[in-house]
Structure formats: C-alpha cells, structure tokens
Amino acid sequence: MTTDLSKYDSSVLPSADALQRQRYAIIVADWNKEYTAPMADGAKQTLLEHGVLEENILVKHVPGTVELTYAAGRLIPQPNINNRHSRFDAIIVIGCVIKGETPHFDYVCQSVTNGVAMLNTKGVTPVIFSVLTVLNEKQAKERSGGKLGNKGIEGAVTALRMANLG
C-alpha cells in the first residue's frame, strides 16, 4: 500500500540550532513544472520550518531531469586528501518523468538514477533523489502535493537526516 511519506516524525531530525549553520541546495527540473514547482516549494518550506536559514538555501533550475545530475555534480567539490568538505551539507534533486509512448522515459530514468547513485558513491555530499518516475499525470499530481503527499517534503526530510548522520 502506498502511503504519504511527507508525513514524518520531526523528533528524528536535528535541532534547529544545528541546522542554522548548514547549507542546502535544491536543483529543480523545469520540465513538468506543474509538478516540480510544488515539490521544490515543499522542500524549501520544510528546510525553513526546521531551522535552515533562507540565505543558506540555494535553488537552481535546470531544463530537464537529465540535467539534474550535472548540476548536482557542479555543486560538489572534487574530493582530495586535505579537503573533503562541500559547501553544501546536502543537495536535493527534483524532477518528474512521465511515461509516454517511446522508450525515452526509460533512458531519462536510467540516466538520472545512475547519475545520482554515482555522485553519492563519492561520499562528499549526499544527493537526495526526489524524482517522480510515474506512468501518468494523475500519479504525478498525487505525489507532488496531492493525496500521496509531496516528494519534495520527503526529499528535504531525507536531506536533513543524511546531512547529519554523524
């Protein structure tokens, strides 16, 4: 059964004092903007509600979902022995891919999934996958603020937890 994962226990999140010193990036695909915009708004609002300062949240827009990986990679410094710190504590990528009649859906989904996984294996900055991969617009609407919640909120909660693993 599918549940609304944007409902969560805030007691598992770090204190607002700790979050005031942290920086987060939200990268949003403009393709299917009617779904990605409410997800980005939900992510940003969730970060703010838990203590992240507005000036510590960067929101960047890219044309489509495939471009999310490149943009996230640009925000992660190349790791080396002396410096393993990023200017962001976590990066949330937000996109929406709706299946059509061609295999394009499969290529886009595979590209962004593999790209985010590769960025996460670097171990420098957690990159949170808030990309809808749905069969139709109804499913996108339900997951971008509808009856199944908001994947952007879920991404923000995940970012806060992953940035503070310890």
PDB file of C-alpha atoms in Angstrom:
ATOM      1  CA  MET A   1       0.000   0.000   0.000  1.00  0.00           C
ATOM      2  CA  THR A   2       1.318   3.439  -0.928  1.00  0.00           C
ATOM      3  CA  THR A   3       1.444   5.966   1.884  1.00  0.00           C
ATOM      4  CA  ASP A   4       2.049   9.681   2.233  1.00  0.00           C
ATOM      5  CA  LEU A   5       5.754   9.741   3.036  1.00  0.00           C
ATOM      6  CA  SER A   6       5.751  13.508   3.547  1.00  0.00           C
ATOM      7  CA  LYS A   7       4.221  12.870   6.987  1.00  0.00           C
ATOM      8  CA  TYR A   8       7.103  12.233   9.348  1.00  0.00           C
ATOM      9  CA  ASP A   9       8.247  12.284  12.949  1.00  0.00           C
ATOM     10  CA  SER A  10      10.125  15.567  13.391  1.00  0.00           C
ATOM     11  CA  SER A  11      11.723  14.288  16.604  1.00  0.00           C
ATOM     12  CA  VAL A  12      14.192  12.287  14.481  1.00  0.00           C
ATOM     13  CA  LEU A  13      15.538  15.489  12.914  1.00  0.00           C
ATOM     14  CA  PRO A  14      18.489  17.548  14.179  1.00  0.00           C
ATOM     15  CA  SER A  15      17.892  20.610  16.316  1.00  0.00           C
ATOM     16  CA  ALA A  16      17.166  23.973  14.722  1.00  0.00           C
ATOM     17  CA  ASP A  17      20.384  25.281  16.321  1.00  0.00           C
ATOM     18  CA  ALA A  18      22.452  22.771  14.353  1.00  0.00           C
ATOM     19  CA  LEU A  19      20.527  23.372  11.123  1.00  0.00           C
ATOM     20  CA  GLN A  20      21.055  27.151  11.231  1.00  0.00           C
ATOM     21  CA  ARG A  21      24.705  26.563  10.385  1.00  0.00           C
ATOM     22  CA  GLN A  22      24.045  24.213   7.477  1.00  0.00           C
ATOM     23  CA  ARG A  23      23.626  24.840   3.753  1.00  0.00           C
ATOM     24  CA  TYR A  24      21.352  23.005   1.321  1.00  0.00           C
ATOM     25  CA  ALA A  25      20.853  23.108  -2.438  1.00  0.00           C
ATOM     26  CA  ILE A  26      17.653  22.301  -4.278  1.00  0.00           C
ATOM     27  CA  ILE A  27      18.015  21.658  -8.008  1.00  0.00           C
ATOM     28  CA  VAL A  28      14.721  21.675  -9.893  1.00  0.00           C
ATOM     29  CA  ALA A  29      13.955  20.473 -13.413  1.00  0.00           C
ATOM     30  CA  ASP A  30      11.683  22.897 -15.241  1.00  0.00           C
ATOM     31  CA  TRP A  31      10.242  20.137 -17.434  1.00  0.00           C
ATOM     32  CA  ASN A  32       6.825  19.183 -15.995  1.00  0.00           C
ATOM     33  CA  LYS A  33       6.998  22.360 -13.907  1.00  0.00           C
ATOM     34  CA  GLU A  34       3.391  21.989 -12.737  1.00  0.00           C
ATOM     35  CA  TYR A  35       4.679  19.078 -10.616  1.00  0.00           C
ATOM     36  CA  THR A  36       8.281  20.050  -9.887  1.00  0.00           C
ATOM     37  CA  ALA A  37       7.472  23.594  -8.674  1.00  0.00           C
ATOM     38  CA  PRO A  38       5.227  22.439  -5.784  1.00  0.00           C
ATOM     39  CA  MET A  39       7.827  19.813  -4.890  1.00  0.00           C
ATOM     40  CA  ALA A  40      10.568  22.452  -4.763  1.00  0.00           C
ATOM     41  CA  ASP A  41       8.349  24.737  -2.689  1.00  0.00           C
ATOM     42  CA  GLY A  42       7.634  21.866  -0.288  1.00  0.00           C
ATOM     43  CA  ALA A  43      11.325  21.063   0.054  1.00  0.00           C
ATOM     44  CA  LYS A  44      12.324  24.665   0.719  1.00  0.00           C
ATOM     45  CA  GLN A  45       9.494  25.255   3.189  1.00  0.00           C
ATOM     46  CA  THR A  46      10.399  22.090   5.106  1.00  0.00           C
ATOM     47  CA  LEU A  47      14.041  23.148   5.395  1.00  0.00           C
ATOM     48  CA  LEU A  48      12.971  26.578   6.658  1.00  0.00           C
ATOM     49  CA  GLU A  49      10.477  25.128   9.149  1.00  0.00           C
ATOM     50  CA  HIS A  50      13.216  23.057  10.756  1.00  0.00           C
ATOM     51  CA  GLY A  51      15.703  25.895  11.184  1.00  0.00           C
ATOM     52  CA  VAL A  52      17.727  26.185   7.978  1.00  0.00           C
ATOM     53  CA  LEU A  53      18.226  29.876   7.243  1.00  0.00           C
ATOM     54  CA  GLU A  54      16.820  31.145   3.941  1.00  0.00           C
ATOM     55  CA  GLU A  55      20.201  32.534   2.928  1.00  0.00           C
ATOM     56  CA  ASN A  56      21.609  29.010   3.355  1.00  0.00           C
ATOM     57  CA  ILE A  57      19.278  27.505   0.753  1.00  0.00           C
ATOM     58  CA  LEU A  58      20.276  27.689  -2.899  1.00  0.00           C
ATOM     59  CA  VAL A  59      17.608  26.924  -5.504  1.00  0.00           C
ATOM     60  CA  LYS A  60      18.819  26.290  -9.062  1.00  0.00           C
ATOM     61  CA  HIS A  61      16.701  25.490 -12.116  1.00  0.00           C
ATOM     62  CA  VAL A  62      17.733  23.239 -14.992  1.00  0.00           C
ATOM     63  CA  PRO A  63      15.834  22.485 -18.213  1.00  0.00           C
ATOM     64  CA  GLY A  64      15.055  18.816 -17.578  1.00  0.00           C
ATOM     65  CA  THR A  65      15.579  15.794 -15.383  1.00  0.00           C
ATOM     66  CA  VAL A  66      18.716  14.542 -17.175  1.00  0.00           C
ATOM     67  CA  GLU A  67      20.449  17.835 -16.333  1.00  0.00           C
ATOM     68  CA  LEU A  68      19.928  17.350 -12.580  1.00  0.00           C
ATOM     69  CA  THR A  69      22.988  15.113 -12.267  1.00  0.00           C
ATOM     70  CA  TYR A  70      25.299  17.578 -13.994  1.00  0.00           C
ATOM     71  CA  ALA A  71      24.075  20.478 -11.870  1.00  0.00           C
ATOM     72  CA  ALA A  72      24.451  18.499  -8.645  1.00  0.00           C
ATOM     73  CA  GLY A  73      27.942  17.400  -9.663  1.00  0.00           C
ATOM     74  CA  ARG A  74      28.936  21.039 -10.209  1.00  0.00           C
ATOM     75  CA  LEU A  75      27.978  21.827  -6.605  1.00  0.00           C
ATOM     76  CA  ILE A  76      30.124  19.039  -5.149  1.00  0.00           C
ATOM     77  CA  PRO A  77      33.850  19.809  -4.867  1.00  0.00           C
ATOM     78  CA  GLN A  78      36.290  17.214  -6.084  1.00  0.00           C
ATOM     79  CA  PRO A  79      37.433  15.221  -3.057  1.00  0.00           C
ATOM     80  CA  ASN A  80      41.073  15.094  -2.103  1.00  0.00           C
ATOM     81  CA  ILE A  81      43.029  14.048   0.942  1.00  0.00           C
ATOM     82  CA  ASN A  82      43.141  17.524   2.517  1.00  0.00           C
ATOM     83  CA  ASN A  83      39.593  18.726   1.803  1.00  0.00           C
ATOM     84  CA  ARG A  84      36.519  16.534   1.961  1.00  0.00           C
ATOM     85  CA  HIS A  85      34.115  19.345   2.767  1.00  0.00           C
ATOM     86  CA  SER A  86      31.391  20.568   0.477  1.00  0.00           C
ATOM     87  CA  ARG A  87      29.850  23.976   0.512  1.00  0.00           C
ATOM     88  CA  PHE A  88      26.509  22.166   0.886  1.00  0.00           C
ATOM     89  CA  ASP A  89      25.514  19.710   3.564  1.00  0.00           C
ATOM     90  CA  ALA A  90      23.089  18.008   1.155  1.00  0.00           C
ATOM     91  CA  ILE A  91      21.683  18.507  -2.340  1.00  0.00           C
ATOM     92  CA  ILE A  92      18.099  17.655  -3.295  1.00  0.00           C
ATOM     93  CA  VAL A  93      17.358  16.970  -6.963  1.00  0.00           C
ATOM     94  CA  ILE A  94      13.731  17.374  -8.025  1.00  0.00           C
ATOM     95  CA  GLY A  95      12.281  16.206 -11.312  1.00  0.00           C
ATOM     96  CA  CYS A  96       9.283  14.496 -12.874  1.00  0.00           C
ATOM     97  CA  VAL A  97       9.362  11.990 -15.712  1.00  0.00           C
ATOM     98  CA  ILE A  98       6.023  10.806 -17.085  1.00  0.00           C
ATOM     99  CA  LYS A  99       5.975   7.657 -19.216  1.00  0.00           C
ATOM    100  CA  GLY A 100       4.977   8.234 -22.818  1.00  0.00           C
ATOM    101  CA  GLU A 101       4.752   6.044 -25.869  1.00  0.00           C
ATOM    102  CA  THR A 102       8.502   5.882 -26.567  1.00  0.00           C
ATOM    103  CA  PRO A 103      11.482   4.428 -24.673  1.00  0.00           C
ATOM    104  CA  HIS A 104      12.656   7.975 -23.841  1.00  0.00           C
ATOM    105  CA  PHE A 105      11.166   7.537 -20.323  1.00  0.00           C
ATOM    106  CA  ASP A 106      13.469   4.570 -19.665  1.00  0.00           C
ATOM    107  CA  TYR A 107      16.576   6.420 -20.840  1.00  0.00           C
ATOM    108  CA  VAL A 108      15.852   9.516 -18.763  1.00  0.00           C
ATOM    109  CA  CYS A 109      15.044   7.499 -15.627  1.00  0.00           C
ATOM    110  CA  GLN A 110      18.138   5.328 -16.012  1.00  0.00           C
ATOM    111  CA  SER A 111      20.373   8.339 -16.634  1.00  0.00           C
ATOM    112  CA  VAL A 112      19.300  10.323 -13.578  1.00  0.00           C
ATOM    113  CA  THR A 113      19.170   7.288 -11.291  1.00  0.00           C
ATOM    114  CA  ASN A 114      22.662   6.158 -12.255  1.00  0.00           C
ATOM    115  CA  GLY A 115      23.974   9.718 -12.115  1.00  0.00           C
ATOM    116  CA  VAL A 116      22.702  10.364  -8.596  1.00  0.00           C
ATOM    117  CA  ALA A 117      23.999   6.971  -7.449  1.00  0.00           C
ATOM    118  CA  MET A 118      27.461   7.784  -8.851  1.00  0.00           C
ATOM    119  CA  LEU A 119      27.519  11.163  -7.103  1.00  0.00           C
ATOM    120  CA  ASN A 120      26.585   9.509  -3.817  1.00  0.00           C
ATOM    121  CA  THR A 121      29.392   6.961  -4.097  1.00  0.00           C
ATOM    122  CA  LYS A 122      31.887   9.838  -3.912  1.00  0.00           C
ATOM    123  CA  GLY A 123      30.855  10.249  -0.288  1.00  0.00           C
ATOM    124  CA  VAL A 124      31.354  14.022  -0.211  1.00  0.00           C
ATOM    125  CA  THR A 125      27.785  15.360  -0.206  1.00  0.00           C
ATOM    126  CA  PRO A 126      24.543  13.372  -0.041  1.00  0.00           C
ATOM    127  CA  VAL A 127      22.438  13.873  -3.167  1.00  0.00           C
ATOM    128  CA  ILE A 128      18.788  13.173  -2.460  1.00  0.00           C
ATOM    129  CA  PHE A 129      16.672  11.665  -5.236  1.00  0.00           C
ATOM    130  CA  SER A 130      13.281  13.408  -5.331  1.00  0.00           C
ATOM    131  CA  VAL A 131      12.435  12.493  -8.883  1.00  0.00           C
ATOM    132  CA  LEU A 132       8.981  11.256  -9.755  1.00  0.00           C
ATOM    133  CA  THR A 133       9.026   8.428 -12.297  1.00  0.00           C
ATOM    134  CA  VAL A 134       5.350   7.911 -12.959  1.00  0.00           C
ATOM    135  CA  LEU A 135       3.076   6.355 -15.546  1.00  0.00           C
ATOM    136  CA  ASN A 136       0.666   9.278 -15.928  1.00  0.00           C
ATOM    137  CA  GLU A 137      -0.158  12.835 -14.869  1.00  0.00           C
ATOM    138  CA  LYS A 138      -2.599  11.653 -12.198  1.00  0.00           C
ATOM    139  CA  GLN A 139       0.225   9.854 -10.389  1.00  0.00           C
ATOM    140  CA  ALA A 140       2.452  12.946 -10.691  1.00  0.00           C
ATOM    141  CA  LYS A 141      -0.255  15.157  -9.206  1.00  0.00           C
ATOM    142  CA  GLU A 142      -0.872  12.737  -6.322  1.00  0.00           C
ATOM    143  CA  ARG A 143       2.848  12.781  -5.413  1.00  0.00           C
ATOM    144  CA  SER A 144       3.557  16.498  -5.837  1.00  0.00           C
ATOM    145  CA  GLY A 145       1.133  17.756  -3.216  1.00  0.00           C
ATOM    146  CA  GLY A 146      -1.898  15.518  -3.730  1.00  0.00           C
ATOM    147  CA  LYS A 147      -3.326  12.655  -1.730  1.00  0.00           C
ATOM    148  CA  LEU A 148       0.007  10.801  -1.637  1.00  0.00           C
ATOM    149  CA  GLY A 149       1.914  13.772  -0.258  1.00  0.00           C
ATOM    150  CA  ASN A 150       4.786  15.794  -1.644  1.00  0.00           C
ATOM    151  CA  LYS A 151       8.015  14.104  -2.707  1.00  0.00           C
ATOM    152  CA  GLY A 152       9.807  17.441  -2.205  1.00  0.00           C
ATOM    153  CA  ILE A 153       8.964  17.418   1.515  1.00  0.00           C
ATOM    154  CA  GLU A 154      10.181  13.837   1.731  1.00  0.00           C
ATOM    155  CA  GLY A 155      13.418  14.853  -0.007  1.00  0.00           C
ATOM    156  CA  ALA A 156      14.008  17.693   2.450  1.00  0.00           C
ATOM    157  CA  VAL A 157      13.487  15.427   5.468  1.00  0.00           C
ATOM    158  CA  THR A 158      15.849  12.881   3.951  1.00  0.00           C
ATOM    159  CA  ALA A 159      18.425  15.621   3.269  1.00  0.00           C
ATOM    160  CA  LEU A 160      18.282  16.831   6.874  1.00  0.00           C
ATOM    161  CA  ARG A 161      18.796  13.303   8.174  1.00  0.00           C
ATOM    162  CA  MET A 162      21.567  12.368   5.739  1.00  0.00           C
ATOM    163  CA  ALA A 163      23.485  15.616   6.280  1.00  0.00           C
ATOM    164  CA  ASN A 164      23.552  14.831   9.989  1.00  0.00           C
ATOM    165  CA  LEU A 165      24.478  11.155  10.059  1.00  0.00           C
ATOM    166  CA  GLY A 166      27.443  11.945  12.262  1.00  0.00           C
TER     167      GLY A 166
END
